[in-house]
Short mmCIF file of C-alpha atoms in Angstrom, two decimals:
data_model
loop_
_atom_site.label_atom_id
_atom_site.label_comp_id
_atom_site.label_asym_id
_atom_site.label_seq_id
_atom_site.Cartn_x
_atom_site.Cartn_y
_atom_site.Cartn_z
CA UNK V 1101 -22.70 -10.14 -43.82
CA UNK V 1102 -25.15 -10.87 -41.20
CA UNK V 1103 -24.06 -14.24 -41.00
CA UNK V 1104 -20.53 -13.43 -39.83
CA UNK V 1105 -22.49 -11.05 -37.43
CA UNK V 1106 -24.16 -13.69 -35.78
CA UNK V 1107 -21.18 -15.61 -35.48
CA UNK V 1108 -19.21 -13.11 -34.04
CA UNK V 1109 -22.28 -12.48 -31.54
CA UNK V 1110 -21.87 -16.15 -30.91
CA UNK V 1111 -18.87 -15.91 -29.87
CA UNK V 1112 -19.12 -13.28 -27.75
CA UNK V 1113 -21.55 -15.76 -26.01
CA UNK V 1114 -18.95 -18.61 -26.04
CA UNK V 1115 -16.57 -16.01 -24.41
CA UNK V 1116 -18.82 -15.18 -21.59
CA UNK V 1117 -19.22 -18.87 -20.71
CA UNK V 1118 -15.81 -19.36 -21.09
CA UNK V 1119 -15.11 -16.66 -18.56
CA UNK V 1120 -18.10 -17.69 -16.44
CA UNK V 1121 -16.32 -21.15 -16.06
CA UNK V 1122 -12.79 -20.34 -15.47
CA UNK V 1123 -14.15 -17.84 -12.37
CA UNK V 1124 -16.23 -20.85 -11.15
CA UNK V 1125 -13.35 -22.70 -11.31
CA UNK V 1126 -11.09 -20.50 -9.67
CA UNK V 1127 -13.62 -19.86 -6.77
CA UNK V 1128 -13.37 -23.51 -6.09
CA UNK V 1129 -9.70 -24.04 -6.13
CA UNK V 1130 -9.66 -20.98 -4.28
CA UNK V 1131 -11.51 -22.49 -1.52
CA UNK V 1132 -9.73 -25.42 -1.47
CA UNK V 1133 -6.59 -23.63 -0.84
CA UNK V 1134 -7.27 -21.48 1.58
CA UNK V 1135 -8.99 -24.38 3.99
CA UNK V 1136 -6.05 -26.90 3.20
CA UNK V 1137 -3.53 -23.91 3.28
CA UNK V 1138 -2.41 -24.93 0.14
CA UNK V 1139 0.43 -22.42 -1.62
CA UNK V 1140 0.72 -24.15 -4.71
CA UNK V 1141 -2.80 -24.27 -5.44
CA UNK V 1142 -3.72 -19.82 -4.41
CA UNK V 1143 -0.75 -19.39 -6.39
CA UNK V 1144 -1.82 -20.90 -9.41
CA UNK V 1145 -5.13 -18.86 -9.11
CA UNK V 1146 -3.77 -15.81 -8.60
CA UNK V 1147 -1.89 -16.17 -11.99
CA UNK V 1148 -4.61 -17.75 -14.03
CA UNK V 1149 -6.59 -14.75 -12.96
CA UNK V 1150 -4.99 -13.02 -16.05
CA UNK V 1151 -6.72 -15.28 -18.31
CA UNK V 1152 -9.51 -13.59 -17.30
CA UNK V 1153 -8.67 -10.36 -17.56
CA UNK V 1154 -7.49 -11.20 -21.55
CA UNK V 1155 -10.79 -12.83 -22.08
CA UNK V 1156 -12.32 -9.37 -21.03
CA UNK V 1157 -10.19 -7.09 -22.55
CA UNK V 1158 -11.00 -9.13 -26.06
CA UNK V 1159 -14.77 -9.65 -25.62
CA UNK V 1160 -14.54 -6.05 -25.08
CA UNK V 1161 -12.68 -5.01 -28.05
CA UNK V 1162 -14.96 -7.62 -30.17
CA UNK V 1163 -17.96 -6.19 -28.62
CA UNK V 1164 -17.17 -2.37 -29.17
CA UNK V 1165 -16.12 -3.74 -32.98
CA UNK V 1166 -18.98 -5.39 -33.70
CA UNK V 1167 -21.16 -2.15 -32.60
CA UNK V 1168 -18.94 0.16 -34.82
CA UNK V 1169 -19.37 -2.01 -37.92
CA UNK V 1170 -22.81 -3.64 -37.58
CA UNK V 1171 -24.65 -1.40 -35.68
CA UNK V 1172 -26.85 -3.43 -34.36
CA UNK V 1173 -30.33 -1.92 -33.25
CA UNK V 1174 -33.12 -3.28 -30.81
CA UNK V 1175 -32.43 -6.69 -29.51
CA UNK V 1176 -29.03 -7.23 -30.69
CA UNK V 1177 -28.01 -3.75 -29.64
CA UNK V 1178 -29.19 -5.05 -25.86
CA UNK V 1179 -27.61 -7.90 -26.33
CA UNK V 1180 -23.75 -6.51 -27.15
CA UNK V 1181 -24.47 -3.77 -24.24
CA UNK V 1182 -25.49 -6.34 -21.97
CA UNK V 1183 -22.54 -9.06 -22.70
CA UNK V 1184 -20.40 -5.68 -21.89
CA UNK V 1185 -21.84 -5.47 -18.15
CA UNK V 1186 -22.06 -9.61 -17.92
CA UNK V 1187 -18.34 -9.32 -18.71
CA UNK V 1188 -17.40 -6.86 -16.04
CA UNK V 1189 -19.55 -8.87 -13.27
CA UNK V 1190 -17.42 -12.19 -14.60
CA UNK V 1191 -13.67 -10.30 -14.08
CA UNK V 1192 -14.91 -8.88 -11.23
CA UNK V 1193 -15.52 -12.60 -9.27
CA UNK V 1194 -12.33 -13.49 -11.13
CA UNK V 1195 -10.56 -10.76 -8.88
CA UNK V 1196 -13.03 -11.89 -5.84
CA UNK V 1197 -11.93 -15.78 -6.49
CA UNK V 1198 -8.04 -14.19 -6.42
CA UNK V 1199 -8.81 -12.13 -3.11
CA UNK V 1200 -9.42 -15.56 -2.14
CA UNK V 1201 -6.41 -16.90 -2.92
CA UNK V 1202 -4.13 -14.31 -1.96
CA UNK V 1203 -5.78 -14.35 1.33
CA UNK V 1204 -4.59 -18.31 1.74
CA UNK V 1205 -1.53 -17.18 0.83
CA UNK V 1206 -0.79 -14.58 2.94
CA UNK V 1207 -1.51 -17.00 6.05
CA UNK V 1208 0.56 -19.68 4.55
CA UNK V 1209 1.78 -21.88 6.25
CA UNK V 1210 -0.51 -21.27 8.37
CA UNK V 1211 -5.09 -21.81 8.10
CA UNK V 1212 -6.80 -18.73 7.29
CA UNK V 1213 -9.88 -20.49 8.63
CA UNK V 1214 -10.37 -22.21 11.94
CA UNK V 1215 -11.49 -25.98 11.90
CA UNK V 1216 -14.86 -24.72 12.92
CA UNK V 1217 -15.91 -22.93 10.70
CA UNK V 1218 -14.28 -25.13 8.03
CA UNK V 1219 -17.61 -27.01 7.21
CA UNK V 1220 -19.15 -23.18 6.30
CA UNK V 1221 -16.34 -21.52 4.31
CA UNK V 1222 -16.76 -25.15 2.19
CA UNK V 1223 -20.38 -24.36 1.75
CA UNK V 1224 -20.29 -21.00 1.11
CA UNK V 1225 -16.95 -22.25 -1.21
CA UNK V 1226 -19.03 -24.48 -3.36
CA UNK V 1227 -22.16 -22.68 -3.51
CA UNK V 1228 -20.41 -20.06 -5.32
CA UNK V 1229 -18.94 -22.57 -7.66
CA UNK V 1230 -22.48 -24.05 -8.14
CA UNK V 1231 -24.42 -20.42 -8.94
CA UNK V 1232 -21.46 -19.60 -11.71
CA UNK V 1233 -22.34 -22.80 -13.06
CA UNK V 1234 -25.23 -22.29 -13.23
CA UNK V 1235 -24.74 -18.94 -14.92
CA UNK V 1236 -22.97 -20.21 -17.17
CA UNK V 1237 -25.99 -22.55 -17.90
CA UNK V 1238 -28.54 -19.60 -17.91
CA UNK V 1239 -25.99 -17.54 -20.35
CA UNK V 1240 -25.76 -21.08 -22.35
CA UNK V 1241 -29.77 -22.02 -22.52
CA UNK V 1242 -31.21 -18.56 -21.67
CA UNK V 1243 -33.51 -20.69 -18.98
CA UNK V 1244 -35.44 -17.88 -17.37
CA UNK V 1245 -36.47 -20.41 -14.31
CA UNK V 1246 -32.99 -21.84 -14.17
CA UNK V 1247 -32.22 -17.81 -13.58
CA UNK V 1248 -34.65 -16.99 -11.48
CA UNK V 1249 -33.44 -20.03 -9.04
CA UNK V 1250 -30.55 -18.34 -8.65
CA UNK V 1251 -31.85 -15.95 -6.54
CA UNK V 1252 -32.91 -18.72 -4.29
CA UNK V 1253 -29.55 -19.87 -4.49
CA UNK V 1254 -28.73 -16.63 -3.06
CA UNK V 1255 -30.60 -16.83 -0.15
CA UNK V 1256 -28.95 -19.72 1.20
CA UNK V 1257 -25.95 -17.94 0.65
CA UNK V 1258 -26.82 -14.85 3.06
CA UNK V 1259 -28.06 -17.68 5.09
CA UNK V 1260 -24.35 -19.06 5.32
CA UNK V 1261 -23.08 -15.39 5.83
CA UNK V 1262 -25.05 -14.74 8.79
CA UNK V 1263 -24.32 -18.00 10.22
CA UNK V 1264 -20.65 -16.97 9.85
CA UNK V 1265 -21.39 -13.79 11.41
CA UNK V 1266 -23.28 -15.29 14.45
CA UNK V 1267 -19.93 -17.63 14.80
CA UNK V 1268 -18.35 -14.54 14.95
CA UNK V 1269 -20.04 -12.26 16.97
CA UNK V 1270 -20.86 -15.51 19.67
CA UNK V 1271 -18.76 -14.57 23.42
CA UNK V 1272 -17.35 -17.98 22.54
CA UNK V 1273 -15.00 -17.00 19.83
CA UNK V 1274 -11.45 -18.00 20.50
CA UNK V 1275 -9.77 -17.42 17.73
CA UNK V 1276 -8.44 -14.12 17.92
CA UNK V 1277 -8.88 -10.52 15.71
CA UNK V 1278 -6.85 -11.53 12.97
CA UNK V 1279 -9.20 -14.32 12.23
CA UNK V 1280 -11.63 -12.49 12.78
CA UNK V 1281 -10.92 -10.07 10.12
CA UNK V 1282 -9.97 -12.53 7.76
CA UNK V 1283 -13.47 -14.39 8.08
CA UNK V 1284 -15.26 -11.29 7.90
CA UNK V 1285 -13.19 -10.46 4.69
CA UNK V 1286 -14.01 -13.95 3.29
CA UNK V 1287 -17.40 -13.96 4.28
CA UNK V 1288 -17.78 -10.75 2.07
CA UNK V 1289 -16.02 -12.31 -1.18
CA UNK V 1290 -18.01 -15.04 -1.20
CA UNK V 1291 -21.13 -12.99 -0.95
CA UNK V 1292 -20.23 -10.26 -3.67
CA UNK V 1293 -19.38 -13.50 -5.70
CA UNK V 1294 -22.94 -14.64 -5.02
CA UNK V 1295 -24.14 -11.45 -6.12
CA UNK V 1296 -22.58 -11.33 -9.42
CA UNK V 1297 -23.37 -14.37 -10.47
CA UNK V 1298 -27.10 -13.53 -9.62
CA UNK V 1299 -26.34 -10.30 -11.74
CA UNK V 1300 -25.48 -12.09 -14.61
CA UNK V 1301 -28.46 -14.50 -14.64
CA UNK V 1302 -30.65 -11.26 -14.40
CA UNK V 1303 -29.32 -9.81 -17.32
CA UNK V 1304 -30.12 -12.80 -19.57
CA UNK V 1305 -33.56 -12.45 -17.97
CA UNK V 1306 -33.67 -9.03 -19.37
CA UNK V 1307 -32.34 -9.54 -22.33
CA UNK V 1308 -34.88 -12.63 -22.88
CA UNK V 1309 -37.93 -10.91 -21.49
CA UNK V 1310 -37.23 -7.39 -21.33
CA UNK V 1311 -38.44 -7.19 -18.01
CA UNK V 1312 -36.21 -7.23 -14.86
CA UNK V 1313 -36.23 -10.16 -12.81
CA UNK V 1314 -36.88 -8.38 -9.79
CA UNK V 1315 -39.84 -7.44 -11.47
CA UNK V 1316 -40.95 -11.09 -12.43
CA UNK V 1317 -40.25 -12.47 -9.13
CA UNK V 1318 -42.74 -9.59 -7.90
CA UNK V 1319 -45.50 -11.00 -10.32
CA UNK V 1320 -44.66 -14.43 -9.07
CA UNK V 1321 -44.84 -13.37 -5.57
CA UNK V 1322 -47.93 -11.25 -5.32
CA UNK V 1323 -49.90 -14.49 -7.74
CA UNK V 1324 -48.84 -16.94 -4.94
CA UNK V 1325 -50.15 -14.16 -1.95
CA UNK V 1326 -53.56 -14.29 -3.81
CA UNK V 1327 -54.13 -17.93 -3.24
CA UNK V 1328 -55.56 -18.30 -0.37
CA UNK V 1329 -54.08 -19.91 2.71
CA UNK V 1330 -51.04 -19.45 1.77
CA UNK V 1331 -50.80 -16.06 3.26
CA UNK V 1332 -47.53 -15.19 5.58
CA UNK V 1333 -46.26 -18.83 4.02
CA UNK E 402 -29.64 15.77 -36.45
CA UNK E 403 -25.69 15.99 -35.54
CA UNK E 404 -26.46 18.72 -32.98
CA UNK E 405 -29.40 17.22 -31.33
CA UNK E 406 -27.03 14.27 -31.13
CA UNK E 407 -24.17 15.85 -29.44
CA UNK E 408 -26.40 18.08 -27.30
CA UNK E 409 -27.57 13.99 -25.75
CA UNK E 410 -24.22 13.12 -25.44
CA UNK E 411 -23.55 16.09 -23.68
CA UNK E 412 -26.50 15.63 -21.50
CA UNK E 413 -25.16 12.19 -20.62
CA UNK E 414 -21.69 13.81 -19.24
CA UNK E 415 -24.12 15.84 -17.22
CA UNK E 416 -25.74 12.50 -15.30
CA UNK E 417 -22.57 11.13 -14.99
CA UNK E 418 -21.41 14.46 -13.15
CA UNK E 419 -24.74 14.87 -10.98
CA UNK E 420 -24.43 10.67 -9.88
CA UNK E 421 -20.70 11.41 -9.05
CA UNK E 422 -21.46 14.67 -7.10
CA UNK E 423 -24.53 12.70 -4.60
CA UNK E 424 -22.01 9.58 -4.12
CA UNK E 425 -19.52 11.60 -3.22
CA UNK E 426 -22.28 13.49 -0.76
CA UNK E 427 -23.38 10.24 -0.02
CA UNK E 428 -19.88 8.78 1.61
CA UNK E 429 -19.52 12.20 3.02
CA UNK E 430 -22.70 12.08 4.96
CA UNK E 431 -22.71 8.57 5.72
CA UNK E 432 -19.15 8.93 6.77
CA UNK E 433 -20.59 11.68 9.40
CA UNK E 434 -23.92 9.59 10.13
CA UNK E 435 -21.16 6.61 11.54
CA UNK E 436 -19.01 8.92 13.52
CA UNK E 437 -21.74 10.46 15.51
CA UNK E 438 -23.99 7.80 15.38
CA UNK E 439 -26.38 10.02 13.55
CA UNK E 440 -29.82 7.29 12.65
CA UNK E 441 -31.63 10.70 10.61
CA UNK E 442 -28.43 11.11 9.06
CA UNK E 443 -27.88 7.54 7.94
CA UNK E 444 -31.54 6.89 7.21
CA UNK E 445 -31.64 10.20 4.54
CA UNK E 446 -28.04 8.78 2.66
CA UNK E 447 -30.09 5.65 3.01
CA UNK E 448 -33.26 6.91 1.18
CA UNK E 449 -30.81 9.25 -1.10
CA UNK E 450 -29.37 6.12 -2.88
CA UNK E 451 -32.50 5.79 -4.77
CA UNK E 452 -31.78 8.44 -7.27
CA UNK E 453 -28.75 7.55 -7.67
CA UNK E 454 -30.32 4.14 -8.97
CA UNK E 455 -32.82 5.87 -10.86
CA UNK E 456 -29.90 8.47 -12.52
CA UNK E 457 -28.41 5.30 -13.69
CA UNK E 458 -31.38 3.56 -15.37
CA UNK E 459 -32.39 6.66 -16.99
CA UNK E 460 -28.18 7.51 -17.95
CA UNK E 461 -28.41 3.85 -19.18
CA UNK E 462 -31.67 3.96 -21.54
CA UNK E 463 -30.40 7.84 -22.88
CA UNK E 464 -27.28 6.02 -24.05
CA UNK E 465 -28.35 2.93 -25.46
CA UNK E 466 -30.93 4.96 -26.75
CA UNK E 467 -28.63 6.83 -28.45
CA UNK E 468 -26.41 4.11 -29.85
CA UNK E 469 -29.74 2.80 -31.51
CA UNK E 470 -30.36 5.97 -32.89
CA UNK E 471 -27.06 7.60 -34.16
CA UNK E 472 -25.18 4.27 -34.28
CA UNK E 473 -21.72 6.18 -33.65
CA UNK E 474 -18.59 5.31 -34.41
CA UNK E 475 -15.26 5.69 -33.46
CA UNK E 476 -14.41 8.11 -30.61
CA UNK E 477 -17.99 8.47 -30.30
CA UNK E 478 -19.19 4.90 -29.75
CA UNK E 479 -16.31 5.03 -27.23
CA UNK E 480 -17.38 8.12 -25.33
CA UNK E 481 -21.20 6.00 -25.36
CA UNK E 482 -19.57 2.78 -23.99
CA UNK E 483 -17.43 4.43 -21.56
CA UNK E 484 -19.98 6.25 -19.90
CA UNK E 485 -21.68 2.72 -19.21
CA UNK E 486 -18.87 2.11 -17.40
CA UNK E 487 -18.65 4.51 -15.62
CA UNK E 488 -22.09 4.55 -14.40
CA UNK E 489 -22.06 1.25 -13.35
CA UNK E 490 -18.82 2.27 -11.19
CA UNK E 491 -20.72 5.73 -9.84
CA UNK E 492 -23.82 3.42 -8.85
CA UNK E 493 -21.63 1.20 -7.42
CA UNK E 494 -20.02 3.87 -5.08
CA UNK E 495 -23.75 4.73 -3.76
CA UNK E 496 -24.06 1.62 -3.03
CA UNK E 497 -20.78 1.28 -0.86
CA UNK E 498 -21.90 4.68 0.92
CA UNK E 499 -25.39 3.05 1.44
CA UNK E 500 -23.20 0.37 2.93
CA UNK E 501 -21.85 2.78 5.90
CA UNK E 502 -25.27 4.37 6.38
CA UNK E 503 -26.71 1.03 6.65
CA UNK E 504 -23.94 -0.27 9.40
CA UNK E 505 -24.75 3.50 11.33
CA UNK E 506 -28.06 2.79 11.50
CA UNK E 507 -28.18 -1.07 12.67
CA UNK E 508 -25.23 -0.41 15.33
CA UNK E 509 -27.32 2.69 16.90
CA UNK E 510 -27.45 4.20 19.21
CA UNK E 511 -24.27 2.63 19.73
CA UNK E 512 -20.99 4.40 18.21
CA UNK E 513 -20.22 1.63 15.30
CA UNK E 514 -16.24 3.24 15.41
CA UNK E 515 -14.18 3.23 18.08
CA UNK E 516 -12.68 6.92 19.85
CA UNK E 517 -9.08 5.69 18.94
CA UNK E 518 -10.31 5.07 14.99
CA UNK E 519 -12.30 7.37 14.81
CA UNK E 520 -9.68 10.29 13.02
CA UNK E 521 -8.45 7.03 10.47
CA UNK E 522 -12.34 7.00 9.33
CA UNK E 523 -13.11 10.72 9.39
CA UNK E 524 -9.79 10.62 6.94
CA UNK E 525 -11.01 7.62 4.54
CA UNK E 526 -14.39 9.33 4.34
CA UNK E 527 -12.84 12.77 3.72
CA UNK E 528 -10.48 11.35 1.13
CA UNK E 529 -13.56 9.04 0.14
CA UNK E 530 -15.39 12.53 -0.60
CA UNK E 531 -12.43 14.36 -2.45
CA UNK E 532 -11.44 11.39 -4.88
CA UNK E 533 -15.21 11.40 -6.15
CA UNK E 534 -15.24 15.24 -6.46
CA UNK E 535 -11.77 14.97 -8.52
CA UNK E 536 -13.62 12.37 -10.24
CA UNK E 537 -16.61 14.63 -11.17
CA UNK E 538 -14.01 17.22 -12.43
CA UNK E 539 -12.27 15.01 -14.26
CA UNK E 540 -15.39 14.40 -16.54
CA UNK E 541 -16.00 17.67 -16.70
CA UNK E 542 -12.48 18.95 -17.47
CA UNK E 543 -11.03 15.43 -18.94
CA UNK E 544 -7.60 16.27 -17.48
CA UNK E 545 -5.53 13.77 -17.89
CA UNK E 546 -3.49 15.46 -15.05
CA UNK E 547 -5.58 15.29 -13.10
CA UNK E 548 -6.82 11.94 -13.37
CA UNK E 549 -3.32 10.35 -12.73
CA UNK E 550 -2.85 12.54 -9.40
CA UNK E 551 -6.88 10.15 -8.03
CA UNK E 552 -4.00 7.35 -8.36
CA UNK E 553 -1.73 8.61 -6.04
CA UNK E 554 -4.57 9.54 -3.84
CA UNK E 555 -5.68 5.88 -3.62
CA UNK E 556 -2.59 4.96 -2.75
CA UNK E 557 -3.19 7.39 -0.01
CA UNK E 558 -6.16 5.25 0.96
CA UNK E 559 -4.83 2.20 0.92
CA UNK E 560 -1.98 3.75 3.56
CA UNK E 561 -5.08 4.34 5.81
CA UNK E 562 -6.23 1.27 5.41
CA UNK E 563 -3.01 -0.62 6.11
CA UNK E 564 -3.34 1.75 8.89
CA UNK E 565 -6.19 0.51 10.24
CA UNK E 566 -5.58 -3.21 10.04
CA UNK E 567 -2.19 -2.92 11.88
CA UNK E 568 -4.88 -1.35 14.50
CA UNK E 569 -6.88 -4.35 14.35
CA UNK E 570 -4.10 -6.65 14.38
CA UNK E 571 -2.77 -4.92 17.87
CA UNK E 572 -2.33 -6.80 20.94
CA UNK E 573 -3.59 -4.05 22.47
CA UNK E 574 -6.99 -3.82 20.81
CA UNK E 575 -9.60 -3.91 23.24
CA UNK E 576 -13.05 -3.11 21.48
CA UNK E 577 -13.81 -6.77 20.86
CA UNK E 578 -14.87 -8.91 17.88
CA UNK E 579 -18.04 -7.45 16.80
CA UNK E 580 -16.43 -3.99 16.41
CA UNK E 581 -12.99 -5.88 14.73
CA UNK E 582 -15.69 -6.91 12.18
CA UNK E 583 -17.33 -3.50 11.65
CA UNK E 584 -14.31 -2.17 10.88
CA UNK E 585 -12.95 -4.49 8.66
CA UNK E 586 -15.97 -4.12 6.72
CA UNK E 587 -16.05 -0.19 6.81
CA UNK E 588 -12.00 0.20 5.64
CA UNK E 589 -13.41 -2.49 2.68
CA UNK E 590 -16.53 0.57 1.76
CA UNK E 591 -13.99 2.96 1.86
CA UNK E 592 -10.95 1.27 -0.15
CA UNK E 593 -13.42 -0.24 -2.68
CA UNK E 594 -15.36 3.21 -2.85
CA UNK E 595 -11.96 5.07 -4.13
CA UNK E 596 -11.70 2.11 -6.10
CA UNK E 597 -14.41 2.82 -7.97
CA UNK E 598 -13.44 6.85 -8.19
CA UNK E 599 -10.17 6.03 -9.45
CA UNK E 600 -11.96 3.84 -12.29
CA UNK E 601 -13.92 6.51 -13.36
CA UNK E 602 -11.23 8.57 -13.94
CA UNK E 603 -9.13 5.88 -15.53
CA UNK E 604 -11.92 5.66 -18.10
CA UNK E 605 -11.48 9.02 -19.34
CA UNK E 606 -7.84 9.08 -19.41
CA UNK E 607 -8.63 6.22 -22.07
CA UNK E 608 -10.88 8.41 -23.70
CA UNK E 609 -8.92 11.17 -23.77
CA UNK E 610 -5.97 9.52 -24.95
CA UNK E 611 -6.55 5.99 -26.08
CA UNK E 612 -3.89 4.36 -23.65
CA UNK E 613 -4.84 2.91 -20.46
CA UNK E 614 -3.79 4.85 -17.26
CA UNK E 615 -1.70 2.14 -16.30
CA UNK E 616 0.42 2.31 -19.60
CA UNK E 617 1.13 6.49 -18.90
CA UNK E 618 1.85 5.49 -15.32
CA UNK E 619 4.46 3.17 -16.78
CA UNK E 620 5.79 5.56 -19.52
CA UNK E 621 6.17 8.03 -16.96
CA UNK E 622 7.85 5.93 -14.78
CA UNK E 623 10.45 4.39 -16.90
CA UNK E 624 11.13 8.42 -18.21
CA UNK E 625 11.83 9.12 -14.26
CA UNK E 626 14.01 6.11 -14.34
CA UNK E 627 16.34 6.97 -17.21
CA UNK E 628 17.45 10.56 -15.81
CA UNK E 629 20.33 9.95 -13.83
CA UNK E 630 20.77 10.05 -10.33
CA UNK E 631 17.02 8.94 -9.74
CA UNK E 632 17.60 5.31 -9.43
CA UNK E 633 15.67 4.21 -6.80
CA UNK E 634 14.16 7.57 -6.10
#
């Protein structure tokens, strides 16, 4: 009996990275069509979108199942709650990856995204690929560093939104309101993107060290302030 | 042991109520703090988002407390799950009113909204406000009624927020990019915040009834459809 419990809370792990790489992937194509202003492509992520969606619905049902008839206490009780919430943060950058695409769409034939600002929607594009990758990878090895460099990974991505915001805000912006607003709404998606990806590397954190990795990267930080000249670094 | 049991489930209702009563307090406020440029204002819904955080950890631990202890099943396990849910939507919601407080407070003294938007944002954040207090009720009533009619309010919202991109979109609009971006971002707050309401309520109408809100929606429709001399009503 516990053996088919473990398997089943196996593959409730396989479905998370399963769902973890078909967002990543989306978030990529999705960038790809809205800078080429490519309809085939957004179209083809807005409909593989649903996949997602049925991957959560069952890892749900399997989840909620598996608590009914195991009932699971201490660490594999965290770890069916927390696949729940990794699950929602994964559909969730599914639907981000499809604002994406609809977004490309809606413009089509037309560029969502002027040519210069190209180079930093294709940053921000593939930096959101590379931290669901690597979520996938955390979910996968349960690397607690590999986690906690996502939130490095992060930074570079507020980095990229604020350099799309200067773009925007700069008296030399020619392209118009509606371009405006759709930046600003891209700008966003990426970043919530970001953010759950971050979200779900935290949660493996917890579950592998029952701490929060805010909390961790707070012990990290305040050991490297105590050596000395590195203050302010 | 049963009683003691339902008496925490109860008392987990009761968090979800109190976190849905200071969101919807919190877009309320913050909706007032960016209308009259109010920095106290914005700074207290600011601050106030902290125990919403803290309602949620402590919601969070009671529950999978509880699962740990009383390993429920059934409609109970549901109930347990669901309210994780719809926590995680409720903190969410601070979060987007922390959002407007936070936009108040870096665009003052300055007036972050427009005079000519200004009664299409007093509306969002009024209809913001109400959608989280028929949330609240909904929990605390679990009528079903009532949680369809948060639908139709949405829809509501998103009227406002078409309303407020054709505004954008304008030839006429004269308030510049910085403020085009502002209120892109603000009508995103608001639609996601109602988003999030809506959810909430959708949750218990699954509860309640074991269907998903969208499948009533659907049943009612196609009833509507069959009397004759509706089509296309």
């Amino acid at each position: 009996m516990r053996d088919a419990y473990h398997e089943e809370l196996d593959s409730i792990g396989d479905g998370l990275v399963e769902m973890a790489r078909l967002v990543g992937s989306a978030i990529g194509r999705a960038t790809t069509a809205i800078l080429d202003a490519d309809l085939k492509l957004a179209e083809n992520v807005i409909e593989a979108d649903q996949k997602v969606d049925e991957l959560q619905h069952d890892l749900e049902a399997r989840a909620i199942a598996l608590l009914a008839r195991q009932q699971p206490v201490a660490t594999d009780l965290r770890i069916v709650v927390t696949s729940l919430r990794m699950s929602a943060d994964l559909e969730r950058s599914g639907d981000l990856a499809q604002h994406v695409a609809k977004l490309a769409r809606l413009r089509y034939p037309a560029r969502a995204v002027p040519r210069d600002l190209h180079a930093t929607i294709l940053e921000m594009g593939q930096l959101a690929q590379r931290l669901m990758a690597k979520a996938a990878e955390v979910i996968i090895t349960k690397d607690v560093d590999l986690a906690l460099q996502l939130e490095q990974d992060d930074d570079a991505m507020d980095l990229l939104h604020r350099t799309l915001f200067q773009h925007l805000m700069d008296d030399r912006w020619k392209h118009g309101i509606e371009t405006a607003v759709d930046v600003t709404l891209l700008g966003r998606y990426y970043e919530r993107f970001a953010d759950h990806a971050v979200s779900v590397a935290k949660r493996v954190v917890y579950l592998v060290t029952g701490e929060h990795a805010d909390e961790i990267q707070a012990e990290l930080q305040s050991e490297i302030q105590t050596v000395p000249g590195t203050e302010g670094a």
